[in-house]
Coordinates of C-alpha atoms and ligand atoms in Angstrom, one line a residue:
Chain A
M24 CA 13.3 32.8 -21.4
S25 CA 15.1 34.6 -18.5
F26 CA 18.8 35.4 -18.4
Y27 CA 19.2 32.7 -15.7
E28 CA 17.8 30.0 -18.1
V29 CA 20.2 31.1 -20.9
W30 CA 23.1 31.1 -18.4
L31 CA 22.0 27.6 -17.3
A32 CA 21.9 26.4 -20.9
V33 CA 25.3 27.8 -21.6
N34 CA 26.7 26.1 -18.5
I35 CA 25.1 22.8 -19.4
V36 CA 26.7 22.9 -22.9
W37 CA 30.0 23.9 -21.4
E38 CA 30.0 21.1 -18.9
Y39 CA 28.9 18.6 -21.6
L40 CA 31.8 19.7 -23.8
M41 CA 34.3 19.5 -20.9
A42 CA 33.0 16.0 -20.1
N43 CA 33.7 15.0 -23.7
L44 CA 36.9 17.0 -24.1
P45 CA 39.0 14.1 -25.6
V46 CA 36.5 13.6 -28.4
I47 CA 36.5 17.3 -29.1
I48 CA 40.3 17.6 -29.1
I49 CA 40.5 14.6 -31.5
L50 CA 38.0 16.2 -33.8
L51 CA 39.7 19.6 -33.7
V52 CA 43.1 18.1 -34.4
A53 CA 41.7 16.0 -37.2
I54 CA 40.1 19.1 -38.8
A55 CA 43.3 21.1 -38.4
F56 CA 45.3 18.2 -39.8
L57 CA 43.0 17.8 -42.9
F58 CA 43.1 21.6 -43.6
G59 CA 46.9 21.6 -43.1
I60 CA 47.4 18.7 -45.6
A61 CA 45.1 20.4 -48.1
V62 CA 47.2 23.6 -48.0
V63 CA 50.6 21.9 -47.9
K64 CA 49.6 19.7 -50.9
G65 CA 49.1 22.9 -52.8
S66 CA 46.4 24.4 -54.9
P67 CA 43.3 23.1 -53.2
A68 CA 40.0 23.5 -55.0
W69 CA 38.1 25.1 -52.0
R70 CA 34.9 26.0 -53.9
K71 CA 34.4 22.6 -55.4
G72 CA 35.6 20.9 -52.3
L73 CA 32.9 22.7 -50.4
R74 CA 30.3 21.0 -52.5
V75 CA 31.8 17.6 -51.7
G76 CA 31.8 18.6 -48.0
I77 CA 28.2 19.6 -48.0
L78 CA 27.1 16.4 -49.8
G79 CA 29.2 14.4 -47.5
G80 CA 27.8 16.3 -44.5
I81 CA 24.2 15.5 -45.7
V82 CA 25.1 11.8 -45.9
V83 CA 26.7 11.9 -42.4
A84 CA 23.6 13.6 -41.0
L85 CA 21.3 11.0 -42.6
V86 CA 23.4 8.1 -41.2
S87 CA 23.5 9.8 -37.8
I88 CA 19.7 9.7 -37.6
F89 CA 19.9 5.9 -37.5
I90 CA 23.0 5.7 -35.2
I91 CA 22.4 8.3 -32.5
P92 CA 19.5 6.5 -30.7
S93 CA 21.6 3.4 -30.2
V94 CA 24.5 5.4 -28.9
I95 CA 22.3 6.5 -25.9
D96 CA 20.8 3.0 -25.3
S97 CA 17.6 3.7 -27.2
K98 CA 16.0 2.8 -30.5
L99 CA 14.5 4.9 -33.4
S100 CA 11.1 3.5 -32.4
D101 CA 11.4 5.3 -29.0
L102 CA 10.9 8.6 -30.8
N103 CA 7.4 9.5 -30.1
Y104 CA 6.5 13.0 -31.0
W105 CA 7.8 16.1 -32.9
V106 CA 10.0 17.3 -30.0
D107 CA 11.9 14.0 -30.1
W108 CA 12.3 14.2 -33.9
A109 CA 13.3 17.8 -33.8
N110 CA 16.1 17.1 -31.3
L111 CA 17.3 14.0 -33.2
F112 CA 17.4 16.0 -36.4
A113 CA 19.3 18.9 -34.6
I114 CA 21.9 16.5 -33.2
A115 CA 22.2 14.7 -36.6
G116 CA 22.6 18.2 -38.1
I117 CA 25.5 19.0 -35.8
W118 CA 27.3 15.7 -36.8
G119 CA 26.5 16.5 -40.4
A120 CA 28.1 19.9 -40.0
I121 CA 31.2 18.3 -38.4
G122 CA 31.3 15.8 -41.3
A123 CA 31.1 18.6 -43.8
V124 CA 33.9 20.6 -42.2
M125 CA 36.1 17.4 -42.3
L126 CA 35.2 16.5 -45.8
W127 CA 35.7 19.9 -47.2
P128 CA 39.5 19.9 -47.3
V129 CA 39.4 16.2 -48.4
G130 CA 37.2 17.3 -51.4
A131 CA 39.4 20.3 -52.0
M132 CA 42.5 18.0 -52.3
F133 CA 41.0 15.4 -54.6
V134 CA 38.5 17.3 -56.8
S135 CA 40.2 18.8 -59.8
R136 CA 40.0 22.6 -60.2
D137 CA 38.4 22.6 -63.7
Chain B
M3 CA 35.6 26.0 -1.8
P4 CA 35.4 29.8 -2.5
A5 CA 38.0 32.1 -1.0
G6 CA 37.0 33.5 2.3
V7 CA 35.0 30.5 3.3
K8 CA 36.3 28.4 6.2
W9 CA 35.3 24.8 5.8
V10 CA 34.8 23.1 9.2
R11 CA 35.0 19.4 8.5
E12 CA 32.9 18.3 11.4
M13 CA 29.3 17.3 11.7
V14 CA 26.8 19.4 13.5
A15 CA 25.8 17.5 16.7
E16 CA 23.6 20.2 18.3
Y17 CA 21.8 23.3 17.2
N18 CA 21.1 26.0 19.9
P19 CA 19.1 28.6 17.9
D20 CA 18.2 30.5 21.1
A21 CA 22.0 31.2 21.6
N22 CA 22.8 31.3 17.9
T23 CA 25.3 28.5 18.2
I24 CA 26.0 25.1 16.9
V25 CA 28.1 22.4 18.5
T26 CA 30.1 20.0 16.3
D27 CA 30.7 16.3 16.9
A28 CA 34.3 17.3 17.8
G29 CA 32.9 19.5 20.6
Q30 CA 33.6 22.8 18.9
R31 CA 31.0 25.5 19.6
L32 CA 30.5 27.9 16.8
Q33 CA 28.6 31.2 17.0
Y34 CA 26.6 32.5 14.0
D35 CA 24.6 35.6 13.0
Y36 CA 22.8 33.7 10.2
L37 CA 22.5 30.0 9.7
V38 CA 21.7 28.0 6.5
V39 CA 20.8 24.4 7.2
A40 CA 21.3 22.0 4.2
T41 CA 21.9 18.6 5.9
G42 CA 19.6 16.5 3.7
C43 CA 17.6 13.4 4.8
H44 CA 18.5 10.6 7.2
L45 CA 17.8 7.2 5.6
D46 CA 16.1 5.4 8.5
F47 CA 16.7 1.8 7.6
A48 CA 16.6 1.1 11.3
Q49 CA 12.8 1.3 11.1
I50 CA 12.8 -1.9 9.1
E51 CA 13.5 -4.7 11.5
G52 CA 16.2 -7.1 10.2
M53 CA 17.4 -4.7 7.4
D54 CA 21.1 -4.6 6.9
V55 CA 22.5 -2.1 4.4
N56 CA 25.5 -4.3 3.9
A57 CA 23.3 -6.9 2.5
I58 CA 22.4 -4.8 -0.5
G59 CA 23.5 -6.7 -3.6
R60 CA 23.2 -10.1 -1.9
N61 CA 20.2 -12.4 -1.3
G62 CA 18.1 -10.5 -3.7
V63 CA 18.2 -7.3 -1.7
G64 CA 18.4 -4.0 -3.5
S65 CA 18.1 -0.3 -2.5
V66 CA 19.3 2.5 -4.7
Y67 CA 19.2 5.1 -1.9
P68 CA 22.3 4.8 0.2
G69 CA 24.6 5.9 -2.6
P70 CA 26.4 5.0 -5.9
K71 CA 27.9 1.8 -4.5
A72 CA 24.4 0.6 -3.3
A73 CA 22.9 1.5 -6.6
N74 CA 25.5 -0.6 -8.4
E75 CA 25.0 -3.5 -6.1
T76 CA 21.2 -3.1 -6.6
W77 CA 21.7 -3.4 -10.3
R78 CA 23.8 -6.6 -9.8
S79 CA 21.0 -8.1 -7.7
M80 CA 18.4 -6.9 -10.2
D81 CA 20.3 -8.2 -13.2
A82 CA 20.7 -11.6 -11.6
F83 CA 17.0 -11.7 -10.8
R84 CA 15.8 -10.6 -14.2
Q85 CA 17.8 -13.4 -15.9
R86 CA 16.0 -16.0 -13.8
G87 CA 12.7 -14.4 -13.2
G88 CA 10.6 -15.1 -10.0
K89 CA 8.9 -12.7 -7.6
A90 CA 9.9 -9.1 -7.1
V91 CA 8.6 -7.0 -4.3
M92 CA 8.9 -3.2 -4.7
T93 CA 8.3 -0.8 -1.8
L94 CA 7.5 2.8 -0.9
P95 CA 7.5 4.1 2.6
G96 CA 5.0 6.5 4.1
T97 CA 7.4 9.4 4.9
P98 CA 8.4 12.2 2.6
I99 CA 11.4 10.8 0.6
K100 CA 14.0 12.3 -1.7
C101 CA 13.3 11.8 -5.3
A102 CA 9.9 10.3 -4.8
G103 CA 10.1 9.1 -8.4
A104 CA 13.2 6.8 -7.8
P105 CA 11.2 3.8 -6.4
L106 CA 8.8 4.1 -9.4
K107 CA 11.6 4.5 -12.0
T108 CA 13.3 1.4 -10.5
T109 CA 10.0 -0.5 -11.0
F110 CA 9.6 0.7 -14.6
M111 CA 13.2 -0.3 -15.3
L112 CA 12.8 -3.7 -13.7
I113 CA 9.7 -4.3 -15.9
D114 CA 11.7 -3.3 -19.0
R115 CA 14.7 -5.3 -18.1
M116 CA 12.6 -8.4 -17.5
R117 CA 10.8 -7.8 -20.8
Q118 CA 14.2 -7.7 -22.5
S119 CA 15.3 -10.9 -20.9
G120 CA 12.0 -12.6 -21.7
T121 CA 11.3 -13.4 -18.1
L122 CA 8.5 -11.0 -17.4
E123 CA 5.7 -13.3 -18.5
R124 CA 6.6 -16.0 -16.0
S125 CA 7.4 -13.6 -13.2
E126 CA 5.5 -11.6 -10.6
I127 CA 6.2 -8.0 -9.6
V128 CA 4.2 -6.5 -6.8
F129 CA 4.4 -2.9 -5.5
H130 CA 3.7 -2.1 -1.8
S131 CA 3.0 1.6 -1.1
A132 CA 2.6 2.7 2.5
L133 CA 0.5 5.5 1.2
G134 CA -2.8 5.6 -0.7
V135 CA -1.0 6.6 -3.9
V136 CA 2.3 5.9 -5.6
F137 CA 3.0 9.5 -6.6
G138 CA 1.8 12.8 -5.1
V139 CA 0.8 14.4 -8.4
P140 CA -2.7 13.0 -9.1
T141 CA -2.5 12.9 -13.0
L142 CA 0.8 11.2 -12.9
N143 CA -0.3 8.8 -10.2
E144 CA -3.2 7.7 -12.4
M145 CA -0.9 7.4 -15.5
I146 CA 1.7 5.3 -13.6
L147 CA -1.0 3.0 -12.2
E148 CA -2.5 2.5 -15.7
R149 CA 0.9 1.5 -17.0
W150 CA 1.5 -1.0 -14.2
A151 CA -2.0 -2.5 -14.6
E152 CA -1.1 -3.1 -18.3
A153 CA 2.2 -4.7 -17.2
N154 CA 0.4 -6.8 -14.6
V155 CA 2.0 -5.1 -11.6
P156 CA -0.5 -5.0 -8.8
V157 CA -0.2 -2.3 -6.1
V158 CA -1.0 -2.9 -2.5
F159 CA -1.8 0.4 -0.8
S160 CA -1.4 1.4 2.8
S161 CA 1.1 -1.4 3.2
K162 CA 4.3 -0.5 5.0
L163 CA 7.5 -2.6 5.0
V164 CA 8.2 -3.2 8.7
A165 CA 10.5 -6.2 8.7
I166 CA 12.7 -8.2 6.5
D167 CA 14.2 -11.7 6.9
I168 CA 17.1 -11.4 4.5
S169 CA 18.3 -15.0 4.5
G170 CA 14.7 -16.3 4.4
H171 CA 13.7 -14.0 1.6
K172 CA 10.6 -12.8 3.4
A173 CA 9.3 -9.3 3.8
T174 CA 6.7 -8.3 6.4
F175 CA 4.2 -5.5 5.7
E176 CA 1.8 -3.8 8.0
N177 CA -1.4 -1.9 7.2
P178 CA -2.8 1.0 9.2
D179 CA -4.9 -1.4 11.4
G180 CA -1.7 -3.1 12.5
E181 CA -2.4 -6.3 10.5
R182 CA 0.7 -7.9 9.1
T183 CA 1.2 -9.9 6.0
V184 CA 4.4 -11.7 4.8
E185 CA 5.5 -11.8 1.2
D186 CA 8.2 -14.2 -0.1
Y187 CA 10.4 -12.6 -2.7
D188 CA 13.3 -13.4 -5.0
F189 CA 14.2 -9.7 -5.3
I190 CA 13.2 -6.8 -3.1
H191 CA 13.7 -3.1 -3.5
V192 CA 13.8 -1.5 -0.1
V193 CA 13.1 2.2 0.1
P194 CA 13.9 3.4 3.7
P195 CA 11.6 5.8 5.6
M196 CA 13.3 9.2 5.7
R197 CA 13.5 11.9 8.4
A198 CA 15.8 14.7 9.4
P199 CA 19.3 13.8 10.7
D200 CA 19.4 13.4 14.5
A201 CA 20.9 16.7 15.3
L202 CA 18.1 18.6 13.6
F203 CA 15.4 16.1 14.5
N204 CA 16.2 16.7 18.2
S205 CA 16.6 20.5 18.0
P206 CA 14.1 23.4 18.4
L207 CA 14.6 24.1 14.7
A208 CA 12.4 21.1 13.8
W209 CA 8.6 21.4 13.2
Q210 CA 7.0 21.0 16.7
E211 CA 3.6 20.2 15.4
G212 CA 1.7 19.3 12.2
P213 CA 2.5 16.7 9.5
M214 CA 6.2 17.5 9.3
A215 CA 6.8 17.2 13.0
A216 CA 7.1 13.3 12.9
G217 CA 10.1 13.5 10.7
G218 CA 11.7 16.4 12.6
W219 CA 12.0 18.4 9.3
L220 CA 13.2 22.0 9.4
E221 CA 10.4 24.4 10.1
V222 CA 10.7 26.9 7.2
D223 CA 8.2 29.1 5.5
R224 CA 7.4 27.3 2.2
E225 CA 7.7 30.5 0.2
T226 CA 10.7 32.3 1.6
L227 CA 12.5 29.2 3.0
R228 CA 13.2 31.3 6.1
H229 CA 12.7 29.6 9.5
R230 CA 9.2 30.4 10.8
R231 CA 10.4 31.0 14.4
Y232 CA 14.1 31.8 14.1
P233 CA 14.3 34.6 11.5
N234 CA 18.1 34.3 11.1
V235 CA 17.8 30.7 9.9
F236 CA 17.2 29.5 6.4
G237 CA 16.9 26.0 4.9
V238 CA 17.9 24.5 1.5
G239 CA 17.1 21.2 0.0
D240 CA 15.8 17.9 1.4
I241 CA 15.9 19.0 5.0
N242 CA 13.2 21.5 4.5
G243 CA 9.8 20.6 6.0
T244 CA 7.9 21.7 3.0
P245 CA 5.4 19.8 0.8
R246 CA 7.3 18.0 -2.0
G247 CA 10.7 19.5 -3.1
K248 CA 13.1 16.8 -2.2
T249 CA 15.1 16.8 -5.4
A250 CA 18.4 18.2 -6.6
A251 CA 16.4 20.2 -9.1
T252 CA 14.7 21.9 -6.1
V253 CA 18.1 22.7 -4.6
K254 CA 19.2 24.2 -8.0
Q255 CA 16.1 26.5 -8.1
S256 CA 16.0 27.4 -4.4
V257 CA 19.7 28.2 -3.7
P258 CA 19.7 31.5 -5.6
L259 CA 16.4 32.4 -3.9
V260 CA 17.7 31.6 -0.4
V261 CA 20.9 33.6 -1.1
S262 CA 18.9 36.7 -2.2
N263 CA 16.5 36.4 0.7
L264 CA 19.3 36.0 3.1
I265 CA 21.0 39.1 1.7
D266 CA 17.6 41.0 2.2
V267 CA 17.5 39.9 5.8
I268 CA 21.1 40.9 6.4
A269 CA 20.3 44.3 4.9
G270 CA 17.3 44.7 7.2
R271 CA 14.7 44.1 4.6
D272 CA 12.0 41.4 4.4
P273 CA 12.8 38.5 2.1
S274 CA 11.8 39.5 -1.4
R275 CA 11.7 36.3 -3.3
R276 CA 9.1 33.6 -3.2
F277 CA 9.6 29.9 -4.0
N278 CA 6.9 27.9 -5.8
G279 CA 8.2 24.5 -4.7
Y280 CA 9.8 23.6 -8.0
T281 CA 10.4 19.8 -8.0
S282 CA 11.6 17.8 -11.0
C283 CA 11.9 14.2 -11.6
P284 CA 12.7 12.6 -15.0
M285 CA 10.5 9.5 -14.8
I286 CA 12.2 6.7 -16.8
L287 CA 9.5 4.5 -18.3
R288 CA 11.8 2.1 -20.1
E289 CA 15.3 2.2 -21.7
G290 CA 14.9 5.0 -24.3
S291 CA 11.8 6.8 -23.0
A292 CA 10.9 9.0 -20.1
W293 CA 8.6 11.8 -18.9
L294 CA 10.2 15.1 -18.0
I295 CA 8.1 16.0 -15.0
E296 CA 8.3 19.3 -13.2
F297 CA 5.8 20.5 -10.7
D298 CA 5.2 23.0 -7.9
Y299 CA 4.0 22.7 -4.3
D300 CA 0.4 22.3 -5.5
G301 CA 1.3 19.5 -7.9
K302 CA 0.7 21.7 -10.9
L303 CA 2.9 20.8 -13.8
I304 CA 5.2 23.6 -14.7
P305 CA 7.4 22.6 -17.6
S306 CA 10.5 24.8 -18.0
L307 CA 10.8 24.1 -21.7
P308 CA 7.5 25.5 -23.1
L309 CA 7.2 23.2 -26.1
V310 CA 7.9 20.0 -24.2
D311 CA 4.8 18.0 -23.2
P312 CA 5.6 16.5 -19.7
L313 CA 3.0 13.7 -20.2
Q314 CA 4.4 12.4 -23.5
D315 CA 6.5 9.3 -23.5
S316 CA 9.6 11.0 -24.8
W317 CA 13.0 10.1 -26.2
F318 CA 14.1 13.7 -25.7
A319 CA 13.3 13.3 -22.0
W320 CA 15.5 10.2 -22.0
L321 CA 18.2 12.1 -23.8
M322 CA 18.0 14.8 -21.1
K323 CA 18.2 12.3 -18.3
V324 CA 21.2 10.3 -19.7
Q325 CA 23.2 13.0 -21.3
L326 CA 22.4 16.5 -20.0
L327 CA 21.4 16.2 -16.3
K328 CA 24.9 15.3 -15.2
P329 CA 26.4 18.4 -16.8
A330 CA 23.6 20.5 -15.2
Y331 CA 24.4 19.0 -11.8
M332 CA 28.1 19.7 -12.3
A333 CA 27.3 23.3 -13.1
V334 CA 25.2 23.5 -9.9
A335 CA 27.9 21.8 -7.8
K336 CA 30.5 24.3 -9.1
G337 CA 28.2 27.1 -7.9
R338 CA 27.9 28.7 -11.3
V339 CA 24.1 28.3 -11.7
Ligands
FAD2 C1 18.2 7.2 -6.1 C2 18.1 8.7 -6.2 C3 17.7 9.3 -7.4 C4 17.5 10.6 -7.4 N1 17.1 11.2 -8.6 C5 17.0 12.5 -8.7 C6 16.7 13.2 -10.0 O1 16.5 12.5 -11.0 N2 16.5 14.5 -10.0 C7 16.7 15.3 -8.9 O2 16.6 16.5 -9.0 N3 17.0 14.7 -7.7 C8 17.2 13.4 -7.6 N4 17.5 12.8 -6.4 C9 17.5 13.6 -5.2 C10 18.7 14.4 -4.9 O3 19.9 13.6 -4.8 C11 18.5 15.1 -3.5 O4 17.3 15.8 -3.5 C12 19.6 16.1 -3.3 O5 20.9 15.5 -3.2 C13 19.4 16.9 -2.0 O6 20.5 17.8 -1.7 P1 20.8 18.3 -0.3 O7 22.0 19.1 -0.4 O8 19.5 18.8 0.3 O9 21.1 16.9 0.6 P2 22.3 15.9 0.4 O10 22.7 15.8 -1.0 O11 21.8 14.7 1.2 O12 23.5 16.6 1.2 C14 23.4 16.8 2.6 C15 24.8 16.9 3.1 O13 24.7 17.3 4.5 C16 25.6 16.5 5.3 N5 25.1 16.4 6.6 C17 24.1 15.6 7.1 N6 24.0 15.8 8.5 C18 24.9 16.7 8.8 C19 25.3 17.3 10.0 N7 24.7 17.0 11.2 N8 26.3 18.2 10.0 C20 26.9 18.6 8.9 N9 26.6 18.0 7.7 C21 25.6 17.1 7.7 C22 25.6 15.2 4.6 O14 26.8 14.5 4.9 C23 25.5 15.6 3.1 O15 26.8 15.9 2.6 C24 17.7 11.4 -6.3 C25 18.1 10.8 -5.1 C26 18.3 9.5 -5.0 C27 18.8 8.9 -3.7

C-alpha cells in the first residue's frame, strides 16, 4: 500500500465523517453528557460500569449485524463471501464500541460499588 | 479555487495550438505556454432523430446521462413503468462513452426493480448494443450476458438507435448494412453517442486519423497523456482519445500523473510517469450487490484492494458504491487526492 493510498483512505474517512457531522456531534454530546452526569452524581463505579459497557457493546454489535444491511438498502442475504462478512463485522464492531462507551457511564452510575 | 489561479468563466470556442492561444466564446484571446485540456464529452443526442432531452421523464423516455435532474426524471419514468410492466428497450451507442457501465447498471437495476414489483415475469426487456459486445472487458462481457440470459433479457448486437418517435413510443435501430427495424416500447433508456465538444472536435488538437478521429478526441499519448503533436499540451479525463478510461476514477488516478509530467516538461525533462489506463466502474447487479471492477488499457483486472475479488457478487462493493464513493469524489473535487 503506497502513501497515496493511505492518504486517499484518510481523506475518504474524513469526508465521510464530515458528511455525517450532525450524527457525530449528537453522539459526542451524548457521550460527554453521560460521563458528566456520572461524575456529577458522585462516586461512579467505573470498573464495574466498564463490564456493563462491554456487555452492552457486544449486544449492540450483534444487533447491528442485522440492522446495518437494511440501513444501506440491502439484506443480510446479499452478503456473499468473507470480505462482505469481514466488513459487516467491522462496522458492527464500531457501533458496538460506540455503544460500549455510552453504556459505560450508565453502568458506572447504576451498578453498586460492592 | 486555489490562490493564484485566475478563473476565466468563459467557454473555449477555438484552439490555436500553432499560435499557443485559445479564443473564448466571449471573444477573448488567451496566450498559453502550456495547456491542459479537460473538457469532457459532448452528449450527441442530435445523432438520434426525434430525440428531445426535455422529454426525459415523460412518455416512457429515460436517460441518466445529461445530469442529476435527468437521472431523477429517468427514475420517475422507470418507476412508473416497473409498476405496470410492459416492454423496455435499453440502448448502447457505438462510440466511446463515459462510464460504459452505466447503461448496464441501469439495465440490472430495472430487472431488479421489476422483480421487486412482481412485473418482471409479464414484461419484456430487450437490450440493443451498437457494438458486438455490451462491455469492453471480455470476462465481464460474458458474465453480464450470462446474467441477462438467466433474466430473459435478449441482446441485439450491432443495432444502433438512430431515431425515436417519442409520442408514438417507437424506436428505430439500424444495423451496419443500413437495415432498419422499429421497436415499440413502454420505457426506453437512451444512451447518446458521445464525441469531443465542438471546439476540440474542430481543432488541430483532435486525432486526425485512426479510430479516435471520428469522435474528434484529444490526440494524447496513452501513457504520458501528453499531446502527440503539440508537446506543451496535456489531456485529462473523458476528452482523451485513449482506449477506455472515461470514468471519474480515471481522472482521480491520472491528474497527479499529468501534474508531475507537466512539471517535468516545464523543467525541460521528458515526462517521467506512465499511465496504465486505470478505469473503474462499480457494476450494480441489484439493490445490495455489485462488482467492484477496475481495469487497465488492456482490459486486465487490476483490483486496488488486494483481498477483494472483483468478480464476486459483493455486498462490500455495494457498500463502497452507496457510502464511500461520494466521499472519495469530494476529496478529489477538493483537490486533496
Ligand atoms: C450516469 C453516469 C454514471 C457514472 N458513473 C461513474 C462511476 O460509477 N465511476 C466513475 O468513476 N465515473 C462514473 N461516471 C463518469 C464520470 O462522471 C466522468 O468520467 C467524469 O465526470 C469525467 O470528468 P471530466 O472532468 O473529464 O469531464 P466532465 O466531468 O464532463 O467535465 C468537463 C467540464 O468541461 C467543461 N467544458 C466543456 N467544453 C468546454 C469548453 N469548450 N470550454 C471550457 N469548458 C468546457 C464542461 O462544462 C465541464 O464542466 C459516470 C458518468 C455518468 C454520466
